[in-house]
Amino acid sequence: MIKDYRKERWKPFLLGEADYDTEDVQVSNYGRVKRKRKDETFDLVKFTKTGKFNMFWYLRKDGKKRTYYVHRAVANLFLDNQEDKRFVIHEDHDLENNYYKNLKWVNQKELTQHQMSNPIRQEKRVTHSKLTEGKVRLLKRKINDPNRRTRLKMIAKQFGISEMQLYRIKSGENWGNVTEY
């Protein structure tokens, strides 16, 4: 027997192509899935993973198995999608947390913004730049000094970068975000 969490609600997973004569599938607002075949009792479904998302399978009327994302099933059953948004996101970026209050329907633009703010993505961002922000400030001061006597080629050599890189920094193409120098 399955013990329910506090305030856990179950709803039947109804899809047009699913075979309801053979099995009954229910999804909870906590992101758990249970299945009952014919005269058996309900058992919790063990999820499979595709990428980083939890999935479960169900039987179609033609006898073939079909998989479905758990977070999409929870969102379809427990969240309103009034604006016909196509994507479901995990607000805390934890793909294991399929609780309905952690899920949200979004459009493509909102999905992209959400992914850009993902802390895991931020950690993976590695910079292999030769210069730091402080060095760029010093470099820009030297380049833009009206009394400069050092050629740009020599400044580039001092900082260990190419002349082309120096010209790109000067024009703002590279390191354009560093404006105070």
Short mmCIF file of N, CA and C in Angstrom, two decimals:
data_model
loop_
_atom_site.label_atom_id
_atom_site.label_comp_id
_atom_site.label_asym_id
_atom_site.label_seq_id
_atom_site.Cartn_x
_atom_site.Cartn_y
_atom_site.Cartn_z
N MET A 1 0.84 -1.19 0.00
CA MET A 1 0.00 0.00 0.00
C MET A 1 0.88 1.25 0.00
N ILE A 2 0.47 2.23 -0.75
CA ILE A 2 1.23 3.46 -0.89
C ILE A 2 0.77 4.45 0.17
N LYS A 3 1.74 5.01 0.91
CA LYS A 3 1.41 6.05 1.88
C LYS A 3 1.45 7.39 1.18
N ASP A 4 0.39 8.15 1.31
CA ASP A 4 0.34 9.47 0.69
C ASP A 4 1.08 10.49 1.55
N TYR A 5 1.69 11.46 0.87
CA TYR A 5 2.28 12.59 1.58
C TYR A 5 1.15 13.48 2.07
N ARG A 6 1.49 14.39 2.97
CA ARG A 6 0.48 15.31 3.47
C ARG A 6 0.01 16.21 2.33
N LYS A 7 -1.29 16.36 2.18
CA LYS A 7 -1.93 17.17 1.15
C LYS A 7 -1.61 16.69 -0.27
N GLU A 8 -1.32 15.40 -0.39
CA GLU A 8 -1.05 14.85 -1.73
C GLU A 8 -2.38 14.49 -2.39
N ARG A 9 -2.53 14.94 -3.62
CA ARG A 9 -3.74 14.65 -4.40
C ARG A 9 -3.34 13.85 -5.64
N TRP A 10 -4.17 12.89 -5.99
CA TRP A 10 -3.91 12.06 -7.16
C TRP A 10 -4.97 12.35 -8.21
N LYS A 11 -4.55 12.39 -9.47
CA LYS A 11 -5.49 12.57 -10.58
C LYS A 11 -5.17 11.51 -11.64
N PRO A 12 -6.21 11.01 -12.29
CA PRO A 12 -5.96 10.01 -13.34
C PRO A 12 -5.25 10.64 -14.54
N PHE A 13 -4.29 9.92 -15.07
CA PHE A 13 -3.53 10.35 -16.24
C PHE A 13 -4.32 9.92 -17.47
N LEU A 14 -4.98 10.87 -18.09
CA LEU A 14 -5.85 10.56 -19.23
C LEU A 14 -5.27 11.12 -20.51
N LEU A 15 -4.88 10.24 -21.38
CA LEU A 15 -4.42 10.62 -22.72
C LEU A 15 -5.26 9.84 -23.72
N GLY A 16 -5.57 10.44 -24.83
CA GLY A 16 -6.43 9.80 -25.83
C GLY A 16 -5.92 8.47 -26.33
N GLU A 17 -4.60 8.31 -26.40
CA GLU A 17 -4.04 7.08 -26.96
C GLU A 17 -3.75 6.00 -25.91
N ALA A 18 -3.95 6.30 -24.62
CA ALA A 18 -3.63 5.34 -23.56
C ALA A 18 -4.70 4.25 -23.47
N ASP A 19 -4.29 3.06 -23.05
CA ASP A 19 -5.19 1.92 -22.91
C ASP A 19 -5.67 1.84 -21.47
N TYR A 20 -6.88 2.30 -21.22
CA TYR A 20 -7.42 2.35 -19.85
C TYR A 20 -8.06 1.03 -19.43
N ASP A 21 -8.28 0.13 -20.39
CA ASP A 21 -8.83 -1.19 -20.05
C ASP A 21 -7.77 -2.06 -19.38
N THR A 22 -6.53 -1.91 -19.78
CA THR A 22 -5.44 -2.74 -19.27
C THR A 22 -4.86 -2.21 -17.97
N GLU A 23 -4.68 -0.88 -17.90
CA GLU A 23 -4.03 -0.30 -16.72
C GLU A 23 -4.62 1.07 -16.40
N ASP A 24 -4.46 1.44 -15.13
CA ASP A 24 -4.90 2.74 -14.65
C ASP A 24 -3.67 3.46 -14.10
N VAL A 25 -3.37 4.64 -14.64
CA VAL A 25 -2.20 5.41 -14.21
C VAL A 25 -2.69 6.68 -13.55
N GLN A 26 -2.12 7.00 -12.38
CA GLN A 26 -2.47 8.23 -11.67
C GLN A 26 -1.20 9.00 -11.33
N VAL A 27 -1.31 10.34 -11.37
CA VAL A 27 -0.18 11.23 -11.11
C VAL A 27 -0.56 12.10 -9.92
N SER A 28 0.42 12.33 -9.01
CA SER A 28 0.15 13.16 -7.83
C SER A 28 0.73 14.55 -8.03
N ASN A 29 0.25 15.48 -7.20
CA ASN A 29 0.76 16.85 -7.25
C ASN A 29 2.20 16.93 -6.74
N TYR A 30 2.72 15.87 -6.14
CA TYR A 30 4.11 15.80 -5.69
C TYR A 30 5.03 15.21 -6.75
N GLY A 31 4.48 14.84 -7.90
CA GLY A 31 5.30 14.29 -8.96
C GLY A 31 5.52 12.79 -8.85
N ARG A 32 4.67 12.11 -8.10
CA ARG A 32 4.77 10.66 -8.02
C ARG A 32 3.73 10.06 -8.97
N VAL A 33 4.02 8.87 -9.47
CA VAL A 33 3.13 8.20 -10.42
C VAL A 33 2.86 6.80 -9.89
N LYS A 34 1.59 6.39 -9.94
CA LYS A 34 1.25 5.02 -9.54
C LYS A 34 0.44 4.37 -10.65
N ARG A 35 0.57 3.04 -10.72
CA ARG A 35 -0.07 2.28 -11.78
C ARG A 35 -0.77 1.07 -11.18
N LYS A 36 -1.93 0.74 -11.76
CA LYS A 36 -2.67 -0.45 -11.34
C LYS A 36 -3.06 -1.22 -12.60
N ARG A 37 -2.71 -2.49 -12.64
CA ARG A 37 -3.09 -3.33 -13.77
C ARG A 37 -4.28 -4.21 -13.37
N LYS A 38 -5.30 -4.16 -14.14
CA LYS A 38 -6.54 -4.94 -13.97
C LYS A 38 -6.98 -5.05 -12.51
N ASP A 39 -6.81 -6.21 -11.88
CA ASP A 39 -7.33 -6.44 -10.53
C ASP A 39 -6.28 -6.25 -9.44
N GLU A 40 -5.11 -5.74 -9.78
CA GLU A 40 -4.05 -5.55 -8.79
C GLU A 40 -4.27 -4.26 -8.01
N THR A 41 -3.41 -4.03 -7.00
CA THR A 41 -3.45 -2.77 -6.26
C THR A 41 -2.46 -1.79 -6.90
N PHE A 42 -2.59 -0.53 -6.53
CA PHE A 42 -1.69 0.49 -7.08
C PHE A 42 -0.28 0.30 -6.55
N ASP A 43 0.71 0.43 -7.43
CA ASP A 43 2.12 0.41 -7.08
C ASP A 43 2.78 1.66 -7.63
N LEU A 44 3.77 2.19 -6.89
CA LEU A 44 4.51 3.34 -7.39
C LEU A 44 5.35 2.94 -8.60
N VAL A 45 5.43 3.83 -9.55
CA VAL A 45 6.19 3.59 -10.77
C VAL A 45 7.63 4.01 -10.55
N LYS A 46 8.56 3.18 -11.00
CA LYS A 46 9.97 3.56 -10.99
C LYS A 46 10.23 4.31 -12.29
N PHE A 47 10.83 5.48 -12.15
CA PHE A 47 11.05 6.33 -13.32
C PHE A 47 12.28 5.89 -14.11
N THR A 48 12.21 6.14 -15.40
CA THR A 48 13.40 6.03 -16.24
C THR A 48 13.87 7.45 -16.49
N LYS A 49 15.12 7.59 -16.90
CA LYS A 49 15.66 8.93 -17.15
C LYS A 49 16.02 9.08 -18.61
N THR A 50 15.66 10.20 -19.15
CA THR A 50 16.10 10.59 -20.48
C THR A 50 16.79 11.92 -20.31
N GLY A 51 18.09 11.94 -20.52
CA GLY A 51 18.83 13.16 -20.20
C GLY A 51 18.82 13.32 -18.70
N LYS A 52 18.21 14.38 -18.23
CA LYS A 52 18.14 14.63 -16.79
C LYS A 52 16.71 14.60 -16.27
N PHE A 53 15.75 14.28 -17.13
CA PHE A 53 14.35 14.32 -16.76
C PHE A 53 13.81 12.93 -16.43
N ASN A 54 12.91 12.88 -15.43
CA ASN A 54 12.24 11.63 -15.07
C ASN A 54 11.10 11.37 -16.05
N MET A 55 10.97 10.10 -16.45
CA MET A 55 9.90 9.70 -17.35
C MET A 55 9.24 8.44 -16.82
N PHE A 56 8.00 8.22 -17.23
CA PHE A 56 7.33 6.96 -16.96
C PHE A 56 6.71 6.48 -18.26
N TRP A 57 6.38 5.20 -18.32
CA TRP A 57 5.78 4.69 -19.54
C TRP A 57 4.35 4.25 -19.26
N TYR A 58 3.55 4.26 -20.31
CA TYR A 58 2.17 3.77 -20.24
C TYR A 58 1.90 2.98 -21.51
N LEU A 59 0.86 2.17 -21.48
CA LEU A 59 0.50 1.36 -22.64
C LEU A 59 -0.49 2.10 -23.53
N ARG A 60 -0.24 2.04 -24.82
CA ARG A 60 -1.19 2.60 -25.78
C ARG A 60 -2.23 1.54 -26.14
N LYS A 61 -3.26 1.96 -26.84
CA LYS A 61 -4.32 1.02 -27.23
C LYS A 61 -3.82 -0.05 -28.19
N ASP A 62 -2.78 0.27 -28.97
CA ASP A 62 -2.24 -0.72 -29.91
C ASP A 62 -1.24 -1.67 -29.23
N GLY A 63 -1.06 -1.55 -27.90
CA GLY A 63 -0.20 -2.44 -27.14
C GLY A 63 1.24 -1.99 -27.01
N LYS A 64 1.60 -0.91 -27.67
CA LYS A 64 2.97 -0.40 -27.58
C LYS A 64 3.14 0.47 -26.35
N LYS A 65 4.38 0.52 -25.86
CA LYS A 65 4.67 1.37 -24.70
C LYS A 65 5.04 2.77 -25.19
N ARG A 66 4.63 3.75 -24.43
CA ARG A 66 4.94 5.15 -24.74
C ARG A 66 5.46 5.80 -23.46
N THR A 67 6.44 6.69 -23.57
CA THR A 67 6.96 7.38 -22.39
C THR A 67 6.41 8.80 -22.32
N TYR A 68 6.43 9.34 -21.10
CA TYR A 68 5.91 10.69 -20.88
C TYR A 68 6.70 11.32 -19.74
N TYR A 69 7.05 12.59 -19.88
CA TYR A 69 7.78 13.30 -18.83
C TYR A 69 6.89 13.50 -17.61
N VAL A 70 7.43 13.24 -16.43
CA VAL A 70 6.67 13.38 -15.19
C VAL A 70 6.29 14.84 -14.96
N HIS A 71 7.23 15.76 -15.16
CA HIS A 71 6.93 17.17 -14.90
C HIS A 71 5.84 17.69 -15.85
N ARG A 72 5.80 17.18 -17.07
CA ARG A 72 4.74 17.60 -18.01
C ARG A 72 3.38 17.05 -17.57
N ALA A 73 3.38 15.81 -17.09
CA ALA A 73 2.12 15.21 -16.63
C ALA A 73 1.57 15.98 -15.43
N VAL A 74 2.45 16.33 -14.49
CA VAL A 74 2.03 17.10 -13.31
C VAL A 74 1.51 18.47 -13.74
N ALA A 75 2.21 19.12 -14.65
CA ALA A 75 1.80 20.45 -15.12
C ALA A 75 0.46 20.38 -15.86
N ASN A 76 0.28 19.36 -16.69
CA ASN A 76 -0.99 19.21 -17.42
C ASN A 76 -2.17 19.01 -16.48
N LEU A 77 -1.93 18.25 -15.40
CA LEU A 77 -3.03 17.92 -14.49
C LEU A 77 -3.28 18.96 -13.40
N PHE A 78 -2.24 19.66 -12.95
CA PHE A 78 -2.40 20.51 -11.77
C PHE A 78 -2.17 22.00 -12.01
N LEU A 79 -1.68 22.40 -13.18
CA LEU A 79 -1.44 23.81 -13.45
C LEU A 79 -2.30 24.30 -14.61
N ASP A 80 -2.75 25.55 -14.51
CA ASP A 80 -3.50 26.15 -15.61
C ASP A 80 -2.53 26.64 -16.67
N ASN A 81 -2.88 26.38 -17.91
CA ASN A 81 -2.09 26.87 -19.04
C ASN A 81 -3.02 27.72 -19.90
N GLN A 82 -3.37 28.89 -19.39
CA GLN A 82 -4.37 29.73 -20.04
C GLN A 82 -3.86 30.37 -21.32
N GLU A 83 -2.57 30.63 -21.41
CA GLU A 83 -2.03 31.32 -22.58
C GLU A 83 -1.44 30.34 -23.60
N ASP A 84 -1.74 29.06 -23.47
CA ASP A 84 -1.22 28.03 -24.38
C ASP A 84 0.30 28.08 -24.51
N LYS A 85 0.97 28.13 -23.37
CA LYS A 85 2.44 28.10 -23.38
C LYS A 85 2.88 26.66 -23.56
N ARG A 86 4.03 26.46 -24.21
CA ARG A 86 4.43 25.13 -24.65
C ARG A 86 5.42 24.41 -23.73
N PHE A 87 6.12 25.13 -22.88
CA PHE A 87 7.21 24.54 -22.11
C PHE A 87 6.92 24.58 -20.62
N VAL A 88 7.46 23.60 -19.89
CA VAL A 88 7.32 23.53 -18.44
C VAL A 88 8.73 23.64 -17.85
N ILE A 89 8.89 24.55 -16.88
CA ILE A 89 10.19 24.71 -16.23
C ILE A 89 10.10 24.34 -14.76
N HIS A 90 11.24 23.97 -14.19
CA HIS A 90 11.37 23.76 -12.75
C HIS A 90 11.91 25.08 -12.19
N GLU A 91 11.13 25.77 -11.38
CA GLU A 91 11.52 27.11 -10.93
C GLU A 91 12.79 27.11 -10.09
N ASP A 92 13.04 26.04 -9.32
CA ASP A 92 14.27 26.00 -8.50
C ASP A 92 15.43 25.31 -9.23
N HIS A 93 15.26 25.00 -10.51
CA HIS A 93 16.26 24.37 -11.37
C HIS A 93 16.60 22.94 -10.96
N ASP A 94 15.87 22.37 -9.99
CA ASP A 94 16.10 20.99 -9.57
C ASP A 94 15.16 20.09 -10.37
N LEU A 95 15.70 19.34 -11.32
CA LEU A 95 14.88 18.55 -12.23
C LEU A 95 14.26 17.33 -11.56
N GLU A 96 14.68 17.01 -10.35
CA GLU A 96 14.09 15.91 -9.59
C GLU A 96 12.85 16.37 -8.82
N ASN A 97 12.72 17.66 -8.59
CA ASN A 97 11.62 18.22 -7.81
C ASN A 97 10.43 18.51 -8.74
N ASN A 98 9.51 17.55 -8.83
CA ASN A 98 8.35 17.69 -9.71
C ASN A 98 7.09 18.10 -8.96
N TYR A 99 7.24 18.73 -7.80
CA TYR A 99 6.10 19.23 -7.04
C TYR A 99 5.43 20.33 -7.86
N TYR A 100 4.11 20.35 -7.86
CA TYR A 100 3.39 21.24 -8.77
C TYR A 100 3.66 22.72 -8.53
N LYS A 101 3.99 23.12 -7.30
CA LYS A 101 4.29 24.53 -7.04
C LYS A 101 5.68 24.92 -7.55
N ASN A 102 6.50 23.94 -7.88
CA ASN A 102 7.83 24.20 -8.42
C ASN A 102 7.82 24.27 -9.95
N LEU A 103 6.69 23.93 -10.56
CA LEU A 103 6.59 23.91 -12.02
C LEU A 103 5.84 25.12 -12.52
N LYS A 104 6.14 25.51 -13.76
CA LYS A 104 5.50 26.69 -14.33
C LYS A 104 5.48 26.56 -15.85
N TRP A 105 4.35 26.92 -16.47
CA TRP A 105 4.25 26.96 -17.92
C TRP A 105 4.90 28.25 -18.42
N VAL A 106 5.73 28.14 -19.46
CA VAL A 106 6.41 29.31 -20.02
C VAL A 106 6.46 29.21 -21.55
N ASN A 107 6.76 30.36 -22.17
CA ASN A 107 6.99 30.36 -23.62
C ASN A 107 8.49 30.23 -23.88
N GLN A 108 8.88 30.26 -25.15
CA GLN A 108 10.29 30.06 -25.52
C GLN A 108 11.20 31.12 -24.90
N LYS A 109 10.77 32.38 -24.93
CA LYS A 109 11.60 33.47 -24.41
C LYS A 109 11.83 33.31 -22.91
N GLU A 110 10.76 33.00 -22.17
CA GLU A 110 10.87 32.82 -20.72
C GLU A 110 11.75 31.61 -20.39
N LEU A 111 11.64 30.55 -21.20
CA LEU A 111 12.47 29.35 -21.00
C LEU A 111 13.95 29.69 -21.16
N THR A 112 14.27 30.47 -22.18
CA THR A 112 15.66 30.86 -22.41
C THR A 112 16.19 31.70 -21.26
N GLN A 113 15.40 32.66 -20.79
CA GLN A 113 15.82 33.51 -19.67
C GLN A 113 16.03 32.66 -18.41
N HIS A 114 15.14 31.70 -18.19
CA HIS A 114 15.24 30.83 -17.02
C HIS A 114 16.53 29.99 -17.09
N GLN A 115 16.84 29.46 -18.26
CA GLN A 115 18.04 28.65 -18.41
C GLN A 115 19.31 29.47 -18.24
N MET A 116 19.27 30.73 -18.65
CA MET A 116 20.45 31.59 -18.49
C MET A 116 20.74 31.85 -17.01
N SER A 117 19.70 31.82 -16.18
CA SER A 117 19.89 32.08 -14.74
C SER A 117 20.15 30.80 -13.95
N ASN A 118 20.27 29.67 -14.62
CA ASN A 118 20.50 28.39 -13.97
C ASN A 118 21.88 28.40 -13.28
N PRO A 119 21.93 28.16 -11.96
CA PRO A 119 23.21 28.19 -11.25
C PRO A 119 24.21 27.15 -11.75
N ILE A 120 23.73 26.02 -12.21
CA ILE A 120 24.63 24.99 -12.74
C ILE A 120 25.31 25.51 -14.01
N ARG A 121 24.55 26.21 -14.83
CA ARG A 121 25.09 26.79 -16.05
C ARG A 121 26.14 27.86 -15.71
N GLN A 122 25.87 28.64 -14.67
CA GLN A 122 26.80 29.69 -14.27
C GLN A 122 28.13 29.08 -13.79
N GLU A 123 28.06 27.94 -13.08
CA GLU A 123 29.28 27.30 -12.58
C GLU A 123 30.14 26.77 -13.72
N LYS A 124 29.48 26.27 -14.77
CA LYS A 124 30.21 25.67 -15.88
C LYS A 124 30.89 26.71 -16.77
N ARG A 125 30.52 27.97 -16.62
CA ARG A 125 31.10 29.01 -17.44
C ARG A 125 32.56 29.22 -17.04
N VAL A 126 33.44 28.81 -17.89
CA VAL A 126 34.86 28.91 -17.59
C VAL A 126 35.46 29.97 -18.51
N THR A 127 36.22 30.86 -17.94
CA THR A 127 36.90 31.85 -18.76
C THR A 127 38.36 31.50 -18.83
N HIS A 128 38.86 31.46 -20.02
CA HIS A 128 40.27 31.18 -20.23
C HIS A 128 40.97 32.43 -20.74
N SER A 129 40.51 33.57 -20.31
CA SER A 129 41.07 34.81 -20.82
C SER A 129 42.40 35.12 -20.15
N LYS A 130 43.25 35.75 -20.92
CA LYS A 130 44.57 36.13 -20.41
C LYS A 130 44.47 37.36 -19.52
N LEU A 131 43.44 38.14 -19.73
CA LEU A 131 43.30 39.41 -19.01
C LEU A 131 42.22 39.31 -17.95
N THR A 132 42.40 40.08 -16.89
CA THR A 132 41.36 40.24 -15.89
C THR A 132 40.74 41.61 -16.10
N GLU A 133 39.66 41.87 -15.40
CA GLU A 133 39.00 43.17 -15.54
C GLU A 133 39.94 44.30 -15.11
N GLY A 134 40.70 44.08 -14.07
CA GLY A 134 41.65 45.09 -13.59
C GLY A 134 42.74 45.39 -14.62
N LYS A 135 43.25 44.33 -15.26
CA LYS A 135 44.28 44.52 -16.29
C LYS A 135 43.70 45.28 -17.49
N VAL A 136 42.44 45.00 -17.81
CA VAL A 136 41.81 45.68 -18.95
C VAL A 136 41.64 47.16 -18.64
N ARG A 137 41.29 47.50 -17.41
CA ARG A 137 41.18 48.92 -17.03
C ARG A 137 42.53 49.63 -17.22
N LEU A 138 43.59 48.99 -16.74
CA LEU A 138 44.93 49.56 -16.89
C LEU A 138 45.31 49.69 -18.37
N LEU A 139 44.98 48.66 -19.13
CA LEU A 139 45.26 48.66 -20.56
C LEU A 139 44.52 49.79 -21.27
N LYS A 140 43.24 49.96 -20.94
CA LYS A 140 42.44 51.03 -21.57
C LYS A 140 42.97 52.41 -21.19
N ARG A 141 43.45 52.54 -19.95
CA ARG A 141 44.05 53.81 -19.54
C ARG A 141 45.28 54.12 -20.39
N LYS A 142 46.11 53.10 -20.62
CA LYS A 142 47.32 53.30 -21.42
C LYS A 142 46.98 53.61 -22.88
N ILE A 143 46.00 52.90 -23.43
CA ILE A 143 45.63 53.10 -24.84
C ILE A 143 45.08 54.50 -25.06
N ASN A 144 44.21 54.93 -24.17
CA ASN A 144 43.50 56.20 -24.35
C ASN A 144 44.22 57.40 -23.75
N ASP A 145 45.43 57.22 -23.28
CA ASP A 145 46.21 58.33 -22.73
C ASP A 145 46.64 59.26 -23.87
N PRO A 146 46.24 60.56 -23.79
CA PRO A 146 46.60 61.47 -24.89
C PRO A 146 48.12 61.71 -24.98
N ASN A 147 48.86 61.52 -23.91
CA ASN A 147 50.31 61.73 -23.91
C ASN A 147 51.09 60.43 -24.13
N ARG A 148 50.41 59.40 -24.64
CA ARG A 148 51.04 58.09 -24.82
C ARG A 148 52.17 58.17 -25.84
N ARG A 149 53.28 57.58 -25.49
CA ARG A 149 54.42 57.53 -26.41
C ARG A 149 54.74 56.09 -26.82
N THR A 150 54.17 55.14 -26.08
CA THR A 150 54.43 53.73 -26.37
C THR A 150 53.54 53.28 -27.53
N ARG A 151 54.13 52.57 -28.48
CA ARG A 151 53.35 52.05 -29.60
C ARG A 151 52.41 50.95 -29.11
N LEU A 152 51.29 50.78 -29.83
CA LEU A 152 50.30 49.77 -29.45
C LEU A 152 50.92 48.37 -29.48
N LYS A 153 51.83 48.15 -30.40
CA LYS A 153 52.49 46.85 -30.49
C LYS A 153 53.24 46.53 -29.20
N MET A 154 53.87 47.52 -28.61
CA MET A 154 54.63 47.32 -27.37
C MET A 154 53.68 47.10 -26.18
N ILE A 155 52.55 47.82 -26.17
CA ILE A 155 51.56 47.63 -25.09
C ILE A 155 50.99 46.21 -25.16
N ALA A 156 50.71 45.75 -26.38
CA ALA A 156 50.20 44.38 -26.56
C ALA A 156 51.21 43.37 -26.03
N LYS A 157 52.46 43.59 -26.31
CA LYS A 157 53.51 42.68 -25.86
C LYS A 157 53.61 42.68 -24.33
N GLN A 158 53.46 43.86 -23.70
CA GLN A 158 53.51 43.96 -22.24
C GLN A 158 52.43 43.11 -21.58
N PHE A 159 51.24 43.08 -22.19
CA PHE A 159 50.11 42.37 -21.60
C PHE A 159 49.98 40.93 -22.12
N GLY A 160 50.84 40.54 -23.05
CA GLY A 160 50.83 39.17 -23.55
C GLY A 160 49.65 38.86 -24.45
N ILE A 161 49.19 39.85 -25.20
CA ILE A 161 48.08 39.65 -26.13
C ILE A 161 48.51 40.09 -27.52
N SER A 162 47.70 39.74 -28.51
CA SER A 162 48.04 40.12 -29.88
C SER A 162 47.62 41.57 -30.14
N GLU A 163 48.18 42.13 -31.21
CA GLU A 163 47.81 43.49 -31.59
C GLU A 163 46.34 43.56 -31.96
N MET A 164 45.86 42.53 -32.65
CA MET A 164 44.45 42.49 -33.06
C MET A 164 43.55 42.51 -31.83
N GLN A 165 43.92 41.76 -30.82
CA GLN A 165 43.15 41.75 -29.57
C GLN A 165 43.12 43.15 -28.96
N LEU A 166 44.24 43.83 -29.01
CA LEU A 166 44.35 45.18 -28.48
C LEU A 166 43.42 46.14 -29.23
N TYR A 167 43.40 46.03 -30.56
CA TYR A 167 42.50 46.88 -31.35
C TYR A 167 41.03 46.58 -31.04
N ARG A 168 40.73 45.32 -30.81
CA ARG A 168 39.35 44.94 -30.47
C ARG A 168 38.96 45.49 -29.10
N ILE A 169 39.88 45.50 -28.17
CA ILE A 169 39.61 46.08 -26.85
C ILE A 169 39.42 47.59 -26.99
N LYS A 170 40.25 48.21 -27.80
CA LYS A 170 40.18 49.66 -28.01
C LYS A 170 38.84 50.07 -28.63
N SER A 171 38.36 49.28 -29.59
CA SER A 171 37.09 49.61 -30.27
C SER A 171 35.87 49.23 -29.42
N GLY A 172 36.07 48.40 -28.40
CA GLY A 172 34.96 47.99 -27.55
C GLY A 172 34.33 46.68 -27.98
N GLU A 173 34.87 46.06 -29.02
CA GLU A 173 34.34 44.77 -29.48
C GLU A 173 34.57 43.70 -28.41
N ASN A 174 35.77 43.71 -27.83
CA ASN A 174 36.07 42.82 -26.70
C ASN A 174 36.21 43.67 -25.45
N TRP A 175 35.75 43.15 -24.34
CA TRP A 175 35.80 43.82 -23.05
C TRP A 175 35.07 45.17 -23.10
N GLY A 176 34.02 45.24 -23.88
CA GLY A 176 33.24 46.48 -23.99
C GLY A 176 32.48 46.81 -22.72
N ASN A 177 32.29 45.82 -21.87
CA ASN A 177 31.57 46.05 -20.62
C ASN A 177 32.41 46.81 -19.59
N VAL A 178 33.73 46.87 -19.79
CA VAL A 178 34.61 47.62 -18.88
C VAL A 178 34.68 49.05 -19.40
N THR A 179 33.95 49.94 -18.73
CA THR A 179 33.88 51.33 -19.21
C THR A 179 34.63 52.29 -18.31
N GLU A 180 34.79 51.94 -17.05
CA GLU A 180 35.50 52.83 -16.11
C GLU A 180 36.98 52.48 -16.12
N TYR A 181 37.82 53.46 -16.47
CA TYR A 181 39.26 53.20 -16.48
C TYR A 181 40.04 54.43 -16.17
#
